[in-house]
Short mmCIF file of C-alpha atoms in Angstrom, two decimals:
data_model
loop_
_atom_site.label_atom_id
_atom_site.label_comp_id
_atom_site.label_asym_id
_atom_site.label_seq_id
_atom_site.Cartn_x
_atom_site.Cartn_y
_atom_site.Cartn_z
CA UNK A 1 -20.59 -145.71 6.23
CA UNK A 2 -22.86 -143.21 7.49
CA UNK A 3 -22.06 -139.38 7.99
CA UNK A 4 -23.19 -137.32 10.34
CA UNK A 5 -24.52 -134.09 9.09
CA UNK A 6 -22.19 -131.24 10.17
CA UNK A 7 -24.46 -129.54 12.43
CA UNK A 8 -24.28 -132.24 14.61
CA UNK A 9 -20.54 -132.29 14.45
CA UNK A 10 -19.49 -128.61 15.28
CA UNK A 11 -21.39 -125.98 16.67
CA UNK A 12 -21.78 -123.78 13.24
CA UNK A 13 -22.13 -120.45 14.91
CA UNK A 14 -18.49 -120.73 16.42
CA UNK A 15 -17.12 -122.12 13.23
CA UNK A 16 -17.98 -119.28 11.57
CA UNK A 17 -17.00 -116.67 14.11
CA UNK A 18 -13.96 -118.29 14.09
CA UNK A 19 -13.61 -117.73 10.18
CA UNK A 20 -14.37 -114.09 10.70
CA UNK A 21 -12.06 -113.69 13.39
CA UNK A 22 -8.91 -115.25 11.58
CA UNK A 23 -9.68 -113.19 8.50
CA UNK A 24 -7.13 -110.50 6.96
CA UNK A 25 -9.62 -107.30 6.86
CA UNK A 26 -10.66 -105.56 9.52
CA UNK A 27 -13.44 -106.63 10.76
CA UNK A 28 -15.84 -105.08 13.54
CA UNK A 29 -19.71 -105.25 14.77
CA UNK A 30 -20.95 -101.90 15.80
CA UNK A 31 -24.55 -100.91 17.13
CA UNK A 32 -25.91 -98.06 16.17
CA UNK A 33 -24.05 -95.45 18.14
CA UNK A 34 -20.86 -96.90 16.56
CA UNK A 35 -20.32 -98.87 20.52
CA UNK A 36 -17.51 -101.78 18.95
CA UNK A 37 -19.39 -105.32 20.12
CA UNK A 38 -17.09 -107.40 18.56
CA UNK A 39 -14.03 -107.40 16.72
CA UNK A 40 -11.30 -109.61 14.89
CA UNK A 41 -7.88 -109.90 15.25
CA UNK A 42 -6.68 -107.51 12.56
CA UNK A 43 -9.56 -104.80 13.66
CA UNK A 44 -7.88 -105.12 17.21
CA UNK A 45 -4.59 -104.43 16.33
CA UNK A 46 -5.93 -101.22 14.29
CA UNK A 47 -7.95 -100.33 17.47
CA UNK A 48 -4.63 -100.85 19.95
CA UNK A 49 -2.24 -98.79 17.41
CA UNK A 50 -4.35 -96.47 17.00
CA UNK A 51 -2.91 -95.81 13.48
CA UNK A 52 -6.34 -96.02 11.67
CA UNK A 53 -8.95 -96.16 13.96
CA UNK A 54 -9.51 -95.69 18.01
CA UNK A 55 -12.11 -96.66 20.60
CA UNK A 56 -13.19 -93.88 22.44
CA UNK A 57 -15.04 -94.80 25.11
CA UNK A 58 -15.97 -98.12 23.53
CA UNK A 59 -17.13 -96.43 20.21
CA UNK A 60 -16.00 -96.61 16.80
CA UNK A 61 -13.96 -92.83 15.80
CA UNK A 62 -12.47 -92.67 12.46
CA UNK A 63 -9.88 -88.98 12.53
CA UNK A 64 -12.60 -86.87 12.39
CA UNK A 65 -15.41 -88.71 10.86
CA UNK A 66 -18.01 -90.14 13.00
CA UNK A 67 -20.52 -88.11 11.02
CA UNK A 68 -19.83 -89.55 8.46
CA UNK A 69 -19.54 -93.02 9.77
CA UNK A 70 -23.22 -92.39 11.28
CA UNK A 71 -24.47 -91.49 7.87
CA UNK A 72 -23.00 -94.51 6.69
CA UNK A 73 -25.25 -96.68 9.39
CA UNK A 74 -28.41 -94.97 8.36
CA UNK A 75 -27.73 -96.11 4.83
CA UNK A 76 -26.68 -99.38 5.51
CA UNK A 77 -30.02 -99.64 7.68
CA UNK A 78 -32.04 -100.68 3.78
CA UNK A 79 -29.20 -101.97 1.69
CA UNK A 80 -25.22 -102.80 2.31
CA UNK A 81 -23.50 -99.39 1.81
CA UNK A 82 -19.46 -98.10 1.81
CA UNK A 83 -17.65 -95.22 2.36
CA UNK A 84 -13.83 -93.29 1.79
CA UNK A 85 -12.84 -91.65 4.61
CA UNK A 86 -9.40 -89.90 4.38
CA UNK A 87 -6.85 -90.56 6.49
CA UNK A 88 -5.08 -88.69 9.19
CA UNK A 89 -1.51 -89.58 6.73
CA UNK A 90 -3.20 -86.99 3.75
CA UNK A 91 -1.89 -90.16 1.19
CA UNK A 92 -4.42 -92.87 2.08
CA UNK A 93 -8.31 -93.68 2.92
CA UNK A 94 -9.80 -96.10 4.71
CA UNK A 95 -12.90 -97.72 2.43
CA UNK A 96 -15.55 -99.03 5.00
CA UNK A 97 -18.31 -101.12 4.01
CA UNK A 98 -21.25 -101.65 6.33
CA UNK A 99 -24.05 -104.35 5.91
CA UNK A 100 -27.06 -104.64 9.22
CA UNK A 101 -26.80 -108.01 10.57
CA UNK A 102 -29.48 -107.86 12.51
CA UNK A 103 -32.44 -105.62 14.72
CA UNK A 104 -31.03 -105.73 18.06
CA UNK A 105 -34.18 -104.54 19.73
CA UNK A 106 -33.47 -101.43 20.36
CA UNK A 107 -31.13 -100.66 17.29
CA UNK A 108 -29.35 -103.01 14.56
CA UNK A 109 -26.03 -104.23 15.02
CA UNK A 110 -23.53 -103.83 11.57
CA UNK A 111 -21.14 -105.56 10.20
CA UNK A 112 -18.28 -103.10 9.32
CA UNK A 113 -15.33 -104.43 6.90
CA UNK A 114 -12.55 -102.25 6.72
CA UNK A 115 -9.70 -101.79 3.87
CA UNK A 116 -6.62 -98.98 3.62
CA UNK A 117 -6.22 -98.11 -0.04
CA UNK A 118 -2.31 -98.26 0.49
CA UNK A 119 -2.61 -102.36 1.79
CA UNK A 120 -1.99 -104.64 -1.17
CA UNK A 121 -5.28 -107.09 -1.44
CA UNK A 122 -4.63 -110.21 -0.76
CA UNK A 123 -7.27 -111.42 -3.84
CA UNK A 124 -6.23 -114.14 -6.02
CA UNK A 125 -8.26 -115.33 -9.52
CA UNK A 126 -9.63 -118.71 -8.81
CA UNK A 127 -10.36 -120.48 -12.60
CA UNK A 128 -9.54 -117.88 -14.45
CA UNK A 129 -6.59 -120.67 -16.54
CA UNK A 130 -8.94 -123.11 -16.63
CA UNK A 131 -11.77 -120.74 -18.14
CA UNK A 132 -9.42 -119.28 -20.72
CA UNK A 133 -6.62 -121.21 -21.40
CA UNK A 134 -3.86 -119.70 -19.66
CA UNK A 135 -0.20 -120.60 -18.46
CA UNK A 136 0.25 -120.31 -14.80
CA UNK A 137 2.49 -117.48 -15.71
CA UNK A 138 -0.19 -115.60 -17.48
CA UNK A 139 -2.86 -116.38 -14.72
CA UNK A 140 0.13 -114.73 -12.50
CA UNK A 141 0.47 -111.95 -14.47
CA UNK A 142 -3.11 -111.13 -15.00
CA UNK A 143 -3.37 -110.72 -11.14
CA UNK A 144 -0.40 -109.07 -10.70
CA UNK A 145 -1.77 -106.63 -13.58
CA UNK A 146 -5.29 -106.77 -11.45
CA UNK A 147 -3.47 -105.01 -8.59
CA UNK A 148 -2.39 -102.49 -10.38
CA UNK A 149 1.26 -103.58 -10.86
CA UNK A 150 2.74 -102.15 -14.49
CA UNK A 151 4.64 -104.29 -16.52
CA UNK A 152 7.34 -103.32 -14.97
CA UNK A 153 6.72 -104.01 -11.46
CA UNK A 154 5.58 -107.63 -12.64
CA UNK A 155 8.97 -107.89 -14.00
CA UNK A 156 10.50 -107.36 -10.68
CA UNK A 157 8.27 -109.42 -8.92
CA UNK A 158 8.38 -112.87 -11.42
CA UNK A 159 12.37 -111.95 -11.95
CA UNK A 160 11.95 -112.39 -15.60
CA UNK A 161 11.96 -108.97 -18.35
CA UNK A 162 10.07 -106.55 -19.01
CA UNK A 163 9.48 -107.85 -22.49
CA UNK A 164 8.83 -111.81 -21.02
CA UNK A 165 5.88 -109.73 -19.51
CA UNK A 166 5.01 -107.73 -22.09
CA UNK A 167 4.54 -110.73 -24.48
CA UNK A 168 2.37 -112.57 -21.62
CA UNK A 169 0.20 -109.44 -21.37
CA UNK A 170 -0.48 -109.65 -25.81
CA UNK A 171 -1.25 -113.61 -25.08
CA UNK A 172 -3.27 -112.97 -22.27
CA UNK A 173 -5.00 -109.59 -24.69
CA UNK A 174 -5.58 -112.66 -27.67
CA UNK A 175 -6.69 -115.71 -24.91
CA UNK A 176 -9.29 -112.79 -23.39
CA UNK A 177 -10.29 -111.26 -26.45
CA UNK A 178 -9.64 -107.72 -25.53
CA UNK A 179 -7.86 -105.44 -26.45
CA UNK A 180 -6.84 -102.78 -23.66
CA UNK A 181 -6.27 -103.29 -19.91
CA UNK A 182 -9.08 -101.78 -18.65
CA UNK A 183 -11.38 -104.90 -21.20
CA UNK A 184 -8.80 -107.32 -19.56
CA UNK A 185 -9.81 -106.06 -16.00
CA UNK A 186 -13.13 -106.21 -16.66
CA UNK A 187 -12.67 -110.15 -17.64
CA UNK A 188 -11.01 -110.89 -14.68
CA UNK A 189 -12.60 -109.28 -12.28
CA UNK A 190 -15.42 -112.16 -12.10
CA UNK A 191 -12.69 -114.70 -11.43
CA UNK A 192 -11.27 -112.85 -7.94
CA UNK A 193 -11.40 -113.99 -4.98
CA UNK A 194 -10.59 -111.60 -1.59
CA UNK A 195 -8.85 -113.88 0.44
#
């Protein structure tokens, strides 16, 4: 049987737009005078809350940081760039990453991505048992340890004890070949995926 190749089955463009828009981070495409041209679903909801970021007469305003959210363009002009901006709260930022997508002409559109520091990530390691050996309970653990979760909050979260977890953590030190948590981050950060 002969396949079609999948150009000529879907219209590409709109499959991936429709990736984009379904995704969990907020996602936007700004020109350069921060005028929103497109967003997703999650940036939308952000924009009608008004929680985290507004539209003010169309354009992107972040509290009191569009200066800083124009310096952020100008970088992002040569090379993808990011930024902290507080938050209005005082207990969280908002990290924005911008990357141009293309000269518009007259000015580049950007591709904005947009994460609170307070949202859990919704990352996962992909291979990370296979490459090393581990249990599905390790793998779990190693995430869970990834996001920043202590032993005991991985506790709660698996319902099993603190010292279940704790020996899972020295199996998952020997499997790794480290010896501290920041050497067992650093292994498994290849292996995660955003989501």
């Amino acid at each position: 049987m002969l396949f079609k190749p999948v150009a000529e089955v879907v219209d590409l463009p709109q499959l991936a737009l429709s990736w984009l828009a379904s995704d969990e981070v907020a996602r936007l495409l700004v020109d350069d005078q921060l005028l929103i041209r497109w967003t997703n679903a999650v940036a939308s909801s952000w924009l009608d809350s008004r929680a985290v970021v507004a539209s003010v007469e169309g354009r992107l305003c972040v509290g009191r940081s569009d200066a800083e959210l124009g310096a952020l363009l100008a970088r992002a002009r040569f090379r993808p760039e990011g930024t902290c901006i507080p938050l209005q709260d005082g207990a969280s930022h908002l990290i924005v990453c911008a990357r141009r997508v293309s000269d518009a002409g007259q000015g580049c559109v950007y591709g904005l991505s947009l994460r609170r520091t307070d949202e859990q990530c919704s990352g996962r390691a992909v291979g990370l048992g296979k490459a090393y050996g581990l249990t599905a309970c390790e793998e779990g653990i190693a995430q869970l340890l990834f996001h920043g979760a202590t032993a005991q909050e991985a506790a709660e979260r698996l319902k099993i004890s603190v010292e279940t977890v704790r020996t899972h953590i020295r199996r998952l030190y020997q499997k790794l070949g480290v010896n501290s948590r920041e050497a067992l981050l650093t292994q498994v950060r290849p292996f995660m995926m955003m989501f």
